[in-house]
Structures are given as C-alpha cells and as structure tokens.
Coordinates of C-alpha atoms in Angstrom, one line a residue:
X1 CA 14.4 -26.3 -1.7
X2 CA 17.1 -25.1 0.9
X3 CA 15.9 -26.8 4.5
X4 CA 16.2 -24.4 6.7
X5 CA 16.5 -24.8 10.4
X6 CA 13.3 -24.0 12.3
X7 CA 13.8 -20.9 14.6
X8 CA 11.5 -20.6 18.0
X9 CA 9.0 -17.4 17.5
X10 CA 11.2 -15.9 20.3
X11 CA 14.2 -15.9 18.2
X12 CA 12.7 -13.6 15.5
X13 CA 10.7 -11.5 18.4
X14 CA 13.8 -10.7 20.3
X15 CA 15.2 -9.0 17.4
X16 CA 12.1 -7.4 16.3
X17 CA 11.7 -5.8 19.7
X18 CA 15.5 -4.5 19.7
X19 CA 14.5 -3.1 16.0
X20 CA 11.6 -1.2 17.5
X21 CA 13.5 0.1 20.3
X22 CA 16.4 0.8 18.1
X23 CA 14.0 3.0 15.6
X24 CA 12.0 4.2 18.4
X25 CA 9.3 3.1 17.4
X26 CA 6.8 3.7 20.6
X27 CA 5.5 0.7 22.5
X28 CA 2.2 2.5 24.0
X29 CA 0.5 5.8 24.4
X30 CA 1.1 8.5 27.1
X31 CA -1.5 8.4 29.7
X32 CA -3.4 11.7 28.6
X33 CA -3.9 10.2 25.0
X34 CA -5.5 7.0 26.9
X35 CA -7.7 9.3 28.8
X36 CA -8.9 11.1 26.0
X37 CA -9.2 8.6 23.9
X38 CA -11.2 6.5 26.6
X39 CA -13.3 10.2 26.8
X40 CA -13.7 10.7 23.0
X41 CA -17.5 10.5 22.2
X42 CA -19.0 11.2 18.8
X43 CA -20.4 14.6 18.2
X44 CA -24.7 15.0 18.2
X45 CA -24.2 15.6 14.6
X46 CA -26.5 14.8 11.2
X47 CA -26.5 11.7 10.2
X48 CA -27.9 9.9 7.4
X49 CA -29.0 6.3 8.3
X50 CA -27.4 4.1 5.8
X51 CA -28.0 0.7 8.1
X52 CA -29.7 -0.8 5.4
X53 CA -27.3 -0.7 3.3
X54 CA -25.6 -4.4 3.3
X55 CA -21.8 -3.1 3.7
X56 CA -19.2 -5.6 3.8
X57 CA -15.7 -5.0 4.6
X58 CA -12.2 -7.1 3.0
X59 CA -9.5 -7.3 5.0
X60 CA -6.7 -9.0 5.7
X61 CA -7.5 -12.1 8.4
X62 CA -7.5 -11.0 11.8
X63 CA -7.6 -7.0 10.8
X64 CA -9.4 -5.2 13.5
X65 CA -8.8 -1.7 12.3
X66 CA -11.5 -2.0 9.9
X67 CA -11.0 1.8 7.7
X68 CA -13.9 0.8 4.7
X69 CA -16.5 -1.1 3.9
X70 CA -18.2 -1.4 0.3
X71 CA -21.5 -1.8 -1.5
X72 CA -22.1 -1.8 -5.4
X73 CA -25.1 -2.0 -7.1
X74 CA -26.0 -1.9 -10.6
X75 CA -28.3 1.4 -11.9
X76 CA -30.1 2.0 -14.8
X77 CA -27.0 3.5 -16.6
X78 CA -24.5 2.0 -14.9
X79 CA -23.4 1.3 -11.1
X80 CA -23.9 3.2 -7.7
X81 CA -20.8 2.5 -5.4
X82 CA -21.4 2.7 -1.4
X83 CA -18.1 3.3 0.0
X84 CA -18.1 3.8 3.9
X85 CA -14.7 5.5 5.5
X86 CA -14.1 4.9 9.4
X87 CA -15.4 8.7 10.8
X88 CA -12.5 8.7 12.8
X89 CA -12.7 12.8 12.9
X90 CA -15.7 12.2 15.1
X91 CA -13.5 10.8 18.0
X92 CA -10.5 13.4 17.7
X93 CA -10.5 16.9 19.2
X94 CA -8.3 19.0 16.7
X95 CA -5.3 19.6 18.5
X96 CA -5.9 17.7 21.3
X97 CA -3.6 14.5 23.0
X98 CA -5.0 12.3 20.1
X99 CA -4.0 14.8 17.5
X100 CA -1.0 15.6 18.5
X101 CA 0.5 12.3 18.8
X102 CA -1.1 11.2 15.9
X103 CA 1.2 13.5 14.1
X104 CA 4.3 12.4 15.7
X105 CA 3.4 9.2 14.5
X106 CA 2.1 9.8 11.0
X107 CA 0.9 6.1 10.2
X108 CA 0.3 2.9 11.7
X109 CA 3.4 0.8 11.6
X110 CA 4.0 -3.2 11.4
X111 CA 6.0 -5.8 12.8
X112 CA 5.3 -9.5 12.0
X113 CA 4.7 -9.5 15.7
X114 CA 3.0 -6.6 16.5
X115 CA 1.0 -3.6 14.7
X116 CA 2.1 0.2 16.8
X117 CA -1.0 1.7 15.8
X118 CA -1.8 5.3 14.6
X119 CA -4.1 6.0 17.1
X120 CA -5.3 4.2 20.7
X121 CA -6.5 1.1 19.7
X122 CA -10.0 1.7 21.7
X123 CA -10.9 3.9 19.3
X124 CA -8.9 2.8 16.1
X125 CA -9.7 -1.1 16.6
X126 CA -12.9 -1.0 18.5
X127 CA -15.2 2.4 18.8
X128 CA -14.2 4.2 15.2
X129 CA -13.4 0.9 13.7
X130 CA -16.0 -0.6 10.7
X131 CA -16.4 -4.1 12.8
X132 CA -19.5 -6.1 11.6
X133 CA -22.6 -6.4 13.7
X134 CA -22.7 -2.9 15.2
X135 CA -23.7 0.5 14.2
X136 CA -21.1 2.5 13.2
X137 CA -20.4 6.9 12.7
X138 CA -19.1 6.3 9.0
X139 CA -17.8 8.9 6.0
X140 CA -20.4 7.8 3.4
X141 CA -18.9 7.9 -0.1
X142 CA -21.5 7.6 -3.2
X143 CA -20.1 7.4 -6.3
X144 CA -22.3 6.9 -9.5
X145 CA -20.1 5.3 -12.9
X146 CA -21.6 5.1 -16.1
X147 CA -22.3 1.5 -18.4
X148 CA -17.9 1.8 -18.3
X149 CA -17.0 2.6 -15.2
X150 CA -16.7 6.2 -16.2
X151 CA -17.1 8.4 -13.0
X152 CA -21.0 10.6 -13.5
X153 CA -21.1 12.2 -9.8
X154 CA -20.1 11.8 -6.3
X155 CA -21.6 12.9 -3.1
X156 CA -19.8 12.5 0.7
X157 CA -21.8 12.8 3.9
X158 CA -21.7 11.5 7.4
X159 CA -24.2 8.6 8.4
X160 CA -24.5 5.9 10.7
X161 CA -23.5 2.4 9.0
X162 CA -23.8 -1.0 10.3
X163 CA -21.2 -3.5 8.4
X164 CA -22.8 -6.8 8.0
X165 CA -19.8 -8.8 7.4
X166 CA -15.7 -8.8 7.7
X167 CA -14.0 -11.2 5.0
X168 CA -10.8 -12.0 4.0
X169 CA -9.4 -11.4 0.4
X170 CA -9.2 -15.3 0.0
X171 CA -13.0 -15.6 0.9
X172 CA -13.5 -12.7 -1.1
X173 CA -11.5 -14.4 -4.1
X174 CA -13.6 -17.5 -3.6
X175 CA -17.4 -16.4 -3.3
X176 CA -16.5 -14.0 -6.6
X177 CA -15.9 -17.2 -8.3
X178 CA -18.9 -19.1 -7.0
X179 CA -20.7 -16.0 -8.4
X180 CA -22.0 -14.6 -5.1
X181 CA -24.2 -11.7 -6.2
X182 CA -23.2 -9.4 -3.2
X183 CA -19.5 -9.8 -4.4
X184 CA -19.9 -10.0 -7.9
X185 CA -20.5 -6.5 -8.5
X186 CA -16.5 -5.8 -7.6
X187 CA -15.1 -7.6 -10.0
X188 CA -17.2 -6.0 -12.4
X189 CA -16.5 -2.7 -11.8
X190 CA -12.8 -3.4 -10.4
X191 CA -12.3 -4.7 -13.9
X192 CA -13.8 -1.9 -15.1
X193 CA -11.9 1.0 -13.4
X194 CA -8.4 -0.7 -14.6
X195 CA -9.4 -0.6 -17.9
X196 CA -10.0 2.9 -17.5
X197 CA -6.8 3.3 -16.1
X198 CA -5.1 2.0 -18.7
X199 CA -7.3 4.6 -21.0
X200 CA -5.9 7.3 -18.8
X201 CA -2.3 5.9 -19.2
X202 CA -1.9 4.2 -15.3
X203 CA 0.0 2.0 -14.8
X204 CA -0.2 -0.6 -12.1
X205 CA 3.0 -2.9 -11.6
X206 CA 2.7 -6.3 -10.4
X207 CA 5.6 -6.9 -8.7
X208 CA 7.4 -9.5 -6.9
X209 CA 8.3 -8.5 -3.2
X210 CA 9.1 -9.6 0.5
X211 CA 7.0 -10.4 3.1
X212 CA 7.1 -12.3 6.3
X213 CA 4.7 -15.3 7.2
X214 CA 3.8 -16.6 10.2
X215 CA 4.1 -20.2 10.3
X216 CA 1.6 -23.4 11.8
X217 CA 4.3 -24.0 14.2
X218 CA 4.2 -20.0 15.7
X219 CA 7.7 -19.2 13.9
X220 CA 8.4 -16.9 11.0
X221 CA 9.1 -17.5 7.0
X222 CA 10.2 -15.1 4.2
X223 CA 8.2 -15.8 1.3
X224 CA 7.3 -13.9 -2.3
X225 CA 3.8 -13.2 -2.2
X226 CA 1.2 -13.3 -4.3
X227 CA -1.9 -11.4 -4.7
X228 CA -5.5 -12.6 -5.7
X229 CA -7.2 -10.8 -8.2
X230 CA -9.6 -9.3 -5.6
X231 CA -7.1 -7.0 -4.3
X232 CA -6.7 -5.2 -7.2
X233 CA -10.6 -5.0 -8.0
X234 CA -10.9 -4.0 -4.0
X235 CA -7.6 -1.3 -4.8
X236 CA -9.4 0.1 -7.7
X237 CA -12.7 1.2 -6.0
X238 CA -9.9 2.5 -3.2
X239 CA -8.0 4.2 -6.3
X240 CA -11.4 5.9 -7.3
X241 CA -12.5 6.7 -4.1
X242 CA -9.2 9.3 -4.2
X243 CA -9.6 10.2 -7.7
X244 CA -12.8 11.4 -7.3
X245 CA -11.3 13.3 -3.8
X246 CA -8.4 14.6 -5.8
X247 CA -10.5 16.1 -8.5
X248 CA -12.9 18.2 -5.8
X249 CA -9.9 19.5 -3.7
X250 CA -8.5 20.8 -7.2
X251 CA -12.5 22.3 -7.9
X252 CA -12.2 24.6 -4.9
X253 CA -8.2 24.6 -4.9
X254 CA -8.0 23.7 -1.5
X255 CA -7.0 20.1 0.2
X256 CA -3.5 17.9 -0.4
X257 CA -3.1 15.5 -3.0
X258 CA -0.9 12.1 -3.2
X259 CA 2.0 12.9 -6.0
X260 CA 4.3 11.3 -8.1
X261 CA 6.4 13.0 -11.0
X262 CA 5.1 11.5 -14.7
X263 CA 8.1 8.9 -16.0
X264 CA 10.6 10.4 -17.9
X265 CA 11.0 10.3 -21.5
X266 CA 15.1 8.9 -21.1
X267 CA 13.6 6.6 -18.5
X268 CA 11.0 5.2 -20.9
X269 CA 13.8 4.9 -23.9
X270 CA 16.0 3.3 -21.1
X271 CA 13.1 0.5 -20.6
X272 CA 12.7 -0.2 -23.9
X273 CA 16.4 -1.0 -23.9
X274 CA 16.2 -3.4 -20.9
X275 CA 13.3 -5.3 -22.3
X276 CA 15.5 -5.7 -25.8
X277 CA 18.7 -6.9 -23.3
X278 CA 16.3 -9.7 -21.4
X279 CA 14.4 -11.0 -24.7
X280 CA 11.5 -9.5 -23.7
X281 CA 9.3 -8.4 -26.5
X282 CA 8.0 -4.7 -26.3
X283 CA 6.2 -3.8 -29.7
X284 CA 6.8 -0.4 -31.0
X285 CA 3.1 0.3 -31.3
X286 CA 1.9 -0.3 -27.8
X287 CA 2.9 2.6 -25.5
X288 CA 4.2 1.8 -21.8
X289 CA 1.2 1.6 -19.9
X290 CA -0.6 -0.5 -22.5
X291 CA 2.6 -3.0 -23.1
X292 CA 3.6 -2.9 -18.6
X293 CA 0.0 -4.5 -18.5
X294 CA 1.1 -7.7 -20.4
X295 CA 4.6 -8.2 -18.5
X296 CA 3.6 -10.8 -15.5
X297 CA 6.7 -12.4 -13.0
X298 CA 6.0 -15.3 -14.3
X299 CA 10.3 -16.1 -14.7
X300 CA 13.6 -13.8 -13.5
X301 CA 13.8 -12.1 -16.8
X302 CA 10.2 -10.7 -16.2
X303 CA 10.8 -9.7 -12.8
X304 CA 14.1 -8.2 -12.9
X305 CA 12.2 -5.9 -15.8
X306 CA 9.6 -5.1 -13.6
X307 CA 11.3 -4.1 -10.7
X308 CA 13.2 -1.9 -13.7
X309 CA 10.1 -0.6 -14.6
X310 CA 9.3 0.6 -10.9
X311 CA 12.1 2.3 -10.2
X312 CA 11.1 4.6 -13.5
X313 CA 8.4 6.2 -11.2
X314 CA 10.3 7.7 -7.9
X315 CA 9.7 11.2 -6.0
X316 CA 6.5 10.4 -4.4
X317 CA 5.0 12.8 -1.8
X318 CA 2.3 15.2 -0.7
X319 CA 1.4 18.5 -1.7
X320 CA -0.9 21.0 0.0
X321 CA -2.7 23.6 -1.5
X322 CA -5.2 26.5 -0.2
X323 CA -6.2 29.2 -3.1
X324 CA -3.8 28.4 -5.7
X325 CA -2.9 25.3 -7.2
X326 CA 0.6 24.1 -7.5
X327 CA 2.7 23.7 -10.6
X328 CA 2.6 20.0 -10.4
X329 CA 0.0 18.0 -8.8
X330 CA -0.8 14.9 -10.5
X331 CA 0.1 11.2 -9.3
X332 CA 2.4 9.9 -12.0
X333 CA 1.2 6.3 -12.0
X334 CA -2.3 6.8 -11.7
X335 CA -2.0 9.3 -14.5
X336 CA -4.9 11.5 -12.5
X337 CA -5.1 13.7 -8.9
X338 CA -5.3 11.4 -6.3
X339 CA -5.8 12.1 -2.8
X340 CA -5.2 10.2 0.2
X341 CA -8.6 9.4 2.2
X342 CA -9.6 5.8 2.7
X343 CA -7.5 4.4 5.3
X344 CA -7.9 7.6 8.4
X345 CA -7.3 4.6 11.0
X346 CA -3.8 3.9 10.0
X347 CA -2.4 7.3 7.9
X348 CA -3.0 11.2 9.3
X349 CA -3.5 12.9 6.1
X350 CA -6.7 11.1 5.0
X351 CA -8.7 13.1 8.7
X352 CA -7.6 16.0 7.2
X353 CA -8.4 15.4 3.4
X354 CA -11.9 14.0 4.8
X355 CA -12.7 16.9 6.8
X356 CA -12.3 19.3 3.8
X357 CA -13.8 17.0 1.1
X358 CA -17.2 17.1 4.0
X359 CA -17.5 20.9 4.0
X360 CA -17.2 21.2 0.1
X361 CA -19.6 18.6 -0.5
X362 CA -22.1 20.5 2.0
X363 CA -20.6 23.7 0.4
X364 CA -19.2 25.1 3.1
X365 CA -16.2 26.5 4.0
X366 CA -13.5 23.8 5.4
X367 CA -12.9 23.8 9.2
X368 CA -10.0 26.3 10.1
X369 CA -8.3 23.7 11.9
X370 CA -8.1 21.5 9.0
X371 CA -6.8 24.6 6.8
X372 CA -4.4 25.5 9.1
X373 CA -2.6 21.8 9.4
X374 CA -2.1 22.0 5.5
X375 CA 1.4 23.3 5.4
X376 CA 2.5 21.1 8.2
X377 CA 1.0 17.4 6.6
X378 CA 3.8 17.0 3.5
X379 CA 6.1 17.0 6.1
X380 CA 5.1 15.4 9.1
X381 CA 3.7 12.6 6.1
X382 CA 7.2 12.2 5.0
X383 CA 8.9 11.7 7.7
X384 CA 6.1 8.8 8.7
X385 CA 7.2 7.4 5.7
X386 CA 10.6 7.3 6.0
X387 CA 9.9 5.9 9.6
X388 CA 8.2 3.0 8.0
X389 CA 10.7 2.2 5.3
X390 CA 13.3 2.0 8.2
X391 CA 11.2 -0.5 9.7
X392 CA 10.5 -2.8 7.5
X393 CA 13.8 -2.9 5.5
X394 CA 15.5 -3.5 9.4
X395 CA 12.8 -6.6 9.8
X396 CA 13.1 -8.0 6.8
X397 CA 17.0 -7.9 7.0
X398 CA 16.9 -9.6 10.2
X399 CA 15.0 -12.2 9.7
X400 CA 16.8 -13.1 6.5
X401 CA 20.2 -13.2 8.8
X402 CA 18.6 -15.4 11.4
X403 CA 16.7 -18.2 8.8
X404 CA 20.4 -18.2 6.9
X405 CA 22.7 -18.4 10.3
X406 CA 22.9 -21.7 9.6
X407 CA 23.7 -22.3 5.9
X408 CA 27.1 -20.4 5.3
X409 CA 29.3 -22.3 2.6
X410 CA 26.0 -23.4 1.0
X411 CA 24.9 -22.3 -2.2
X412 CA 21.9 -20.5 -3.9
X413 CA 20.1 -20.6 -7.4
X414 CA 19.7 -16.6 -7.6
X415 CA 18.8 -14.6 -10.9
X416 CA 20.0 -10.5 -11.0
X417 CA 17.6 -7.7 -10.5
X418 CA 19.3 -5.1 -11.0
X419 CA 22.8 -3.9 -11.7
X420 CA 24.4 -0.5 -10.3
X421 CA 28.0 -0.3 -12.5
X422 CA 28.8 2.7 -10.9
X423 CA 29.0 1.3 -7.9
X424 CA 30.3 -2.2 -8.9
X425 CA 27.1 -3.6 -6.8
X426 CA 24.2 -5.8 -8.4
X427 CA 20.9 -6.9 -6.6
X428 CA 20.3 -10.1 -6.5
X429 CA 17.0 -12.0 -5.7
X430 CA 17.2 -15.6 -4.7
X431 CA 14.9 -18.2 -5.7
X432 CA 14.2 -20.0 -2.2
X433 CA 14.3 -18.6 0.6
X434 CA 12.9 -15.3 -0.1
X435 CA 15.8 -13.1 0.3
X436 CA 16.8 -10.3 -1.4
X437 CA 20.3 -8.7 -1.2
X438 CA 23.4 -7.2 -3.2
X439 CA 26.4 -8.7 -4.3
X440 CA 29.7 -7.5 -6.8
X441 CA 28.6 -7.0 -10.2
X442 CA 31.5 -8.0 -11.6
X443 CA 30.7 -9.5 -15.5
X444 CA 27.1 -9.7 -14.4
X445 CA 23.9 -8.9 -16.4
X446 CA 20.6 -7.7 -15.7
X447 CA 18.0 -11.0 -15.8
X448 CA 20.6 -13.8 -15.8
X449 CA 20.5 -16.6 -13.4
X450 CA 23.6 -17.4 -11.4
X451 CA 24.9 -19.1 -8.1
X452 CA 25.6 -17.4 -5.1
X453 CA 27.7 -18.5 -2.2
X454 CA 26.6 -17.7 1.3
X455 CA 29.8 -16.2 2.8
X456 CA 28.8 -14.5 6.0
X457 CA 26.0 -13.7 8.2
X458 CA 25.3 -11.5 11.1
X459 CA 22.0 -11.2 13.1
X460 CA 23.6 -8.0 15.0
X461 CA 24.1 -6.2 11.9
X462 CA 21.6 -7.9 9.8
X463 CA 23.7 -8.6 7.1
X464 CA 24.3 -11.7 5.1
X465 CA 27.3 -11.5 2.3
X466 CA 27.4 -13.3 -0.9
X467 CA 29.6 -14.3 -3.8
X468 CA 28.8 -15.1 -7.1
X469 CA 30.2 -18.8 -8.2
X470 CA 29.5 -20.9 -10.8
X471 CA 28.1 -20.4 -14.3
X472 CA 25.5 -17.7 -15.3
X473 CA 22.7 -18.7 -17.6
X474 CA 19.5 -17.3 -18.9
X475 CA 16.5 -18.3 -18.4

C-alpha cells in the first residue's frame, strides 16, 4: 500500500469551497425563503393516525434529512409494507419562495464537507424531516405483496407518523443477522423483490466506485466502497415504492416517470464479446439479466466488465405526461415504469409526483399547480443533474491531485477499465489509492493489469497524468 502523506482537513476544504464557488453552487438561502420557511405550518388537513405503527428509518450515520421510514409485516397471503414519505408538500406553498428556489436547485447536493440542501434545512432537517421520537405529517404508503413478493394493491394517504428509531445501514446489517424480528421482515421481502426483478428482466449492477471518507484524524480518504446487503433489500422496497407510483400515473395517464432506454441488441452482442476477451464465462443459455446477477468485483477482469456492462444502459431522464402517454416510458434497468417519489427532501420531482399520486388515490382530480409544473420538471430535473455530476467529478478529482501531490515518479499497480481506440485514451482504475483516471491506450487491453507512472499533478486544475510502464499481465 502507497503511504500517503496525511493532509490537514483544511487542505481538502479550501478546495472544496473554491469548487462550490466555482460551480456556483449556493452557500445559503435568500432571506424571503428563511422567512417562509420559518412561517411554513402544516395545513388542518385529514390525517390518519399511523403512530402506532413502529416505523424505523435507515440512513446513513449522522443523516438528518430523514425522507422514509419503513414497517413490514407478514399477512395471511403474504406481507403488508408501511412505507412513510416526508410530507414535505405540507410545508410548501406552490409557487411560493420555497418553490421557487427549490427549482433552481433541483436536488440536494454533497460535498465531503458540507451537504447545500434542497430546501431550508428547518424544514428539510428538522420540521418535515422523519426524526425518531416525534410526531410527524407523513405520505403513508401501504403496499400489500403476495407469498412472492408479487405486488396485490396499494393505497397512499396522509397521516401523522411517529418514527421510533433512526439506524444506520451497518446496524441495520447487524440486527438482520442477529435475527431481529422488527428487521427481519426486509431481508425477506428485499430478497424477494430482486428475485422478481430478475423475473422482469432488471438488472441491478454492483459496481465498483469512488467515494471520499472522512478520516479518525478529521482529514479525507478516497476509497472503493462497498455496500452491505441491507442496502439493496432497503433499495428494493424504495424500487417498489416507484413501481407501484409509476404504474398509477400510467392508469390515469397523468404524472412523470423516471426513464431509461431498454439495452440495445448490438450493445448486448458487444458484452458478450467483452466477457469472451476477459475469460469471463457467459453461458449461451442464461440471458443478460439472469447471467449480470452472477458477475461480482471480486478481481479487475470482473470489474472492468461491469463498468462495460453499465455503460450499455445510458439516456436516463424524465418524462411528463397529462392525457396521453408517451411513446417510450419505461426505465430500462428496472425493466418496469418507475417514478420518482421517495426521497421529496432532497429531489423536486418526487413533491410533484406525490401530490398527483394523493388525488388519484382519493380519486380526485390532481392539484392544478402540480399539472401545470409537468412540462417544466424534465428540464429543470436535468439540469439538477448535470449540476451534481459537475460536483462530484470536480471533488473527487481534487482530492485525488492533493493525496498524490506528493508521489510523482512513483509507481502504481493499476488494471484497465475501459479502452476508447478512437480516441487513443484508456481508463484506468488503480488498485490503492482509490483513483480513477485515463491514460494513452497504446497496445493496451480491456481487464489487464499494468503499471502506471505518476508523471504530473495539479491541485489548480485537478489533474494528475500517468504513463503506462512496465509489463501488462492478467489477472
């Protein structure tokens, strides 16, 4: 392992701030969102009381904007899932200060540093948030699934919620395997909904990526991470949640739905191709989804296929619909409609999708203001997007300059993740430290393990430059 030379937290901060700045990414909130945020005050509305009902929300540790909170029980045919949303709708006056610079902003957006929240954190991380202990305006989901997780009815309301506990995924991880009956219940069905998927042809990639870590010492680390199987139990009741959304927007052919264009048949021959050229073995009788299951980053070769396999799925976006539904409308990877409405605290298309979903559960007709903002959403949800991208690839690119500012001339185990021969470029992933960056492809194949010279770094420009030396080999 490289030793790297340990960096004060102000070193990284510095830069992140300049990032922000750079991407202007806002530091606060005007003073007329403050004031009507500090005004907001839920609607006298109907309410079912759902207090007794022993929610518990998983979170990352020290998350504060607390969006959901789950209970599942078992049922004579099957399983009843309690989902609670953050009412977040009951706190915002359409088209008012909150709206509207909710909007500009699209999503919540992080730093390692610092999270520039969505909306003023006395609502989104204190009054609308799911924090345990206290009673709560929620978006009540209740889902029934049959004996196999099949979905048998759904029903959304607004009720009143009181969270009895906030955990992290770890602590989630580790009462699940001490067989806490609260928790139990999620891996169950989790495990349940992803063999559905897989029935449905999804497909759900694990795949190796950056992230930044703070540190004992208060400083900053790249690392690869790696997920616990409780995230994706947690994900698939999420995944549901906006299945089961997706399908009743296209019912009444009204709402927006989360898309992504099915894989294409030349992609999928193309994949099969890259799995014969890294010795990976994809037999001709399972189709992609069933055979993407069994591929696990376990070495290079497995990971350079899987980040392959992502890049198979691209155009991702929104579309919006009122009367007529679109020629394509399906998400891709979750091989179903999908729409976006679990996470209102931190993305503005789930208040909108929520407010519909409410009115055609109570079969009414949607709220105007929700209608209206349809057309606008794909767009202003883009842009957010892009915004966020910018971010984090600026972050993540600094931070690898300033933990290798001190290593040029040194070398690097590395193993190729890609290869671009058009343009004579190849992306490289190194072993330790996490970083991930591009270098000539010159005589260099997809998978194979090689040596990389550290030739140049700059913390201005956050770049760091590379050459290939040495032998390659394969795993």
């Amino acid at each position: 392992m490289k030793q790297l030379r340990v960096h004060a937290p102000t070193d990284f901060e510095a830069g992140f701030a300049r990032i922000r700045a750079e991407l202007h990414v806002p530091t606060t909130f005007p003073d007329d969102v403050l004031a009507a945020a500090e005004a907001a005050t839920p609607p006298d509305v109907t309410r079912r009381d759902a207090r007794d009902l022993p929610f518990i929300a998983i979170d990352p540790p020290g998350a504060t904007d607390l969006d959901q909170a789950l209970v599942i029980e078992e049922t004579a045919t099957g399983f009843r899932v309690h989902y609670a949303i953050a009412d977040l709708g009951a706190f915002i006056e359409p088209g008012g200060p909150i709206d509207r610079e909710a909007r500009e902003r699209g999503t919540t957006r992080y730093s390692p540093d610092l999270r520039t929240p969505l909306h003023p954190p006395m609502i989104s991380e204190d009054r609308a948030s799911l924090l345990p202990g206290v009673d709560r305006p929620a978006l009540l989901w209740t889902i029934d699934l049959g004996a196999q997780g099949e979905i048998a009815g759904s029903h959304l309301e607004r009720a009143t919620v009181t969270v009895r506990e906030a955990i992290s995924y770890a602590e989630a991880q580790r009462r699940i395997d001490a067989g806490d009956p609260a928790l139990r219940p999620l891996q169950v069905v989790g495990s349940l909904r992803l063999q559905r998927e897989v029935d449905r042809g999804g497909v759900s990639l694990n795949l190796p990526s950056q992230e930044i870590e703070r540190t004992p010492s208060g400083g900053y680390a790249l690392a690869y991470d790696t997920s616990l199987p409780v995230e994706d139990w947690n994900a698939q009741i999420s995944l549901l949640t906006g299945i089961v959304a997706g399908s009743k927007m296209v019912e009444h052919k009204i709402g927006i739905l989360r898309t992504l264009p099915p894989t294409r048949r030349q992609d999928l021959r193309a994949l099969r191709h890259q799995a014969r050229a890294l010795g990976i073995d994809w037999p001709t009788e399972l189709d992609y989804p069933e055979f993407i299951r069994t591929v696990e980053p376990t070495n290079s070769l497995r990971a350079a296929f899987l980040l392959q396999a992502a890049r198979s799925f691209r155009g991702a976006g929104y579309v919006a619909f009122d009367g007529v539904l679109p020629d394509e409308y399906e998400h891709g990877a979750i091989a179903s409609v999908y729409a976006h409405v679990t996470a209102p605290l931190r993305r503005l298309v789930d208040r909108f999708g929520n407010e519909i979903l409410l009115a055609l559960y109570a079969g009414e007709s949607p709220p105007q203001w929700a209608v209206d903002a349809l057309d606008d959403l794909p767009t202003l949800m883009g842009r957010a997007r892009s915004h966020e991208s910018s971010l984090e690839r600026a972050i993540i690119d600094y931070t690898e300059a300033i933990l290798l500012g001190d290593q040029v001339g040194e070398t690097f185990r590395a193993f190729v993740i890609d290869v671009d021969d058009r343009r004579d470029v190849a992306k490289i992933q190194l072993l330790d430290p996490a970083v991930v960056t591009t270098v000539s492809s010159d005589r260099l194949q997809l998978g194979t393990e090689i040596l990389v010279q550290l030739d140049a770094v700059d913390t201005e420009a956050r770049t760091v430059t590379f050459t290939p030396v040495g032998k390659e080999r394969h795993d």
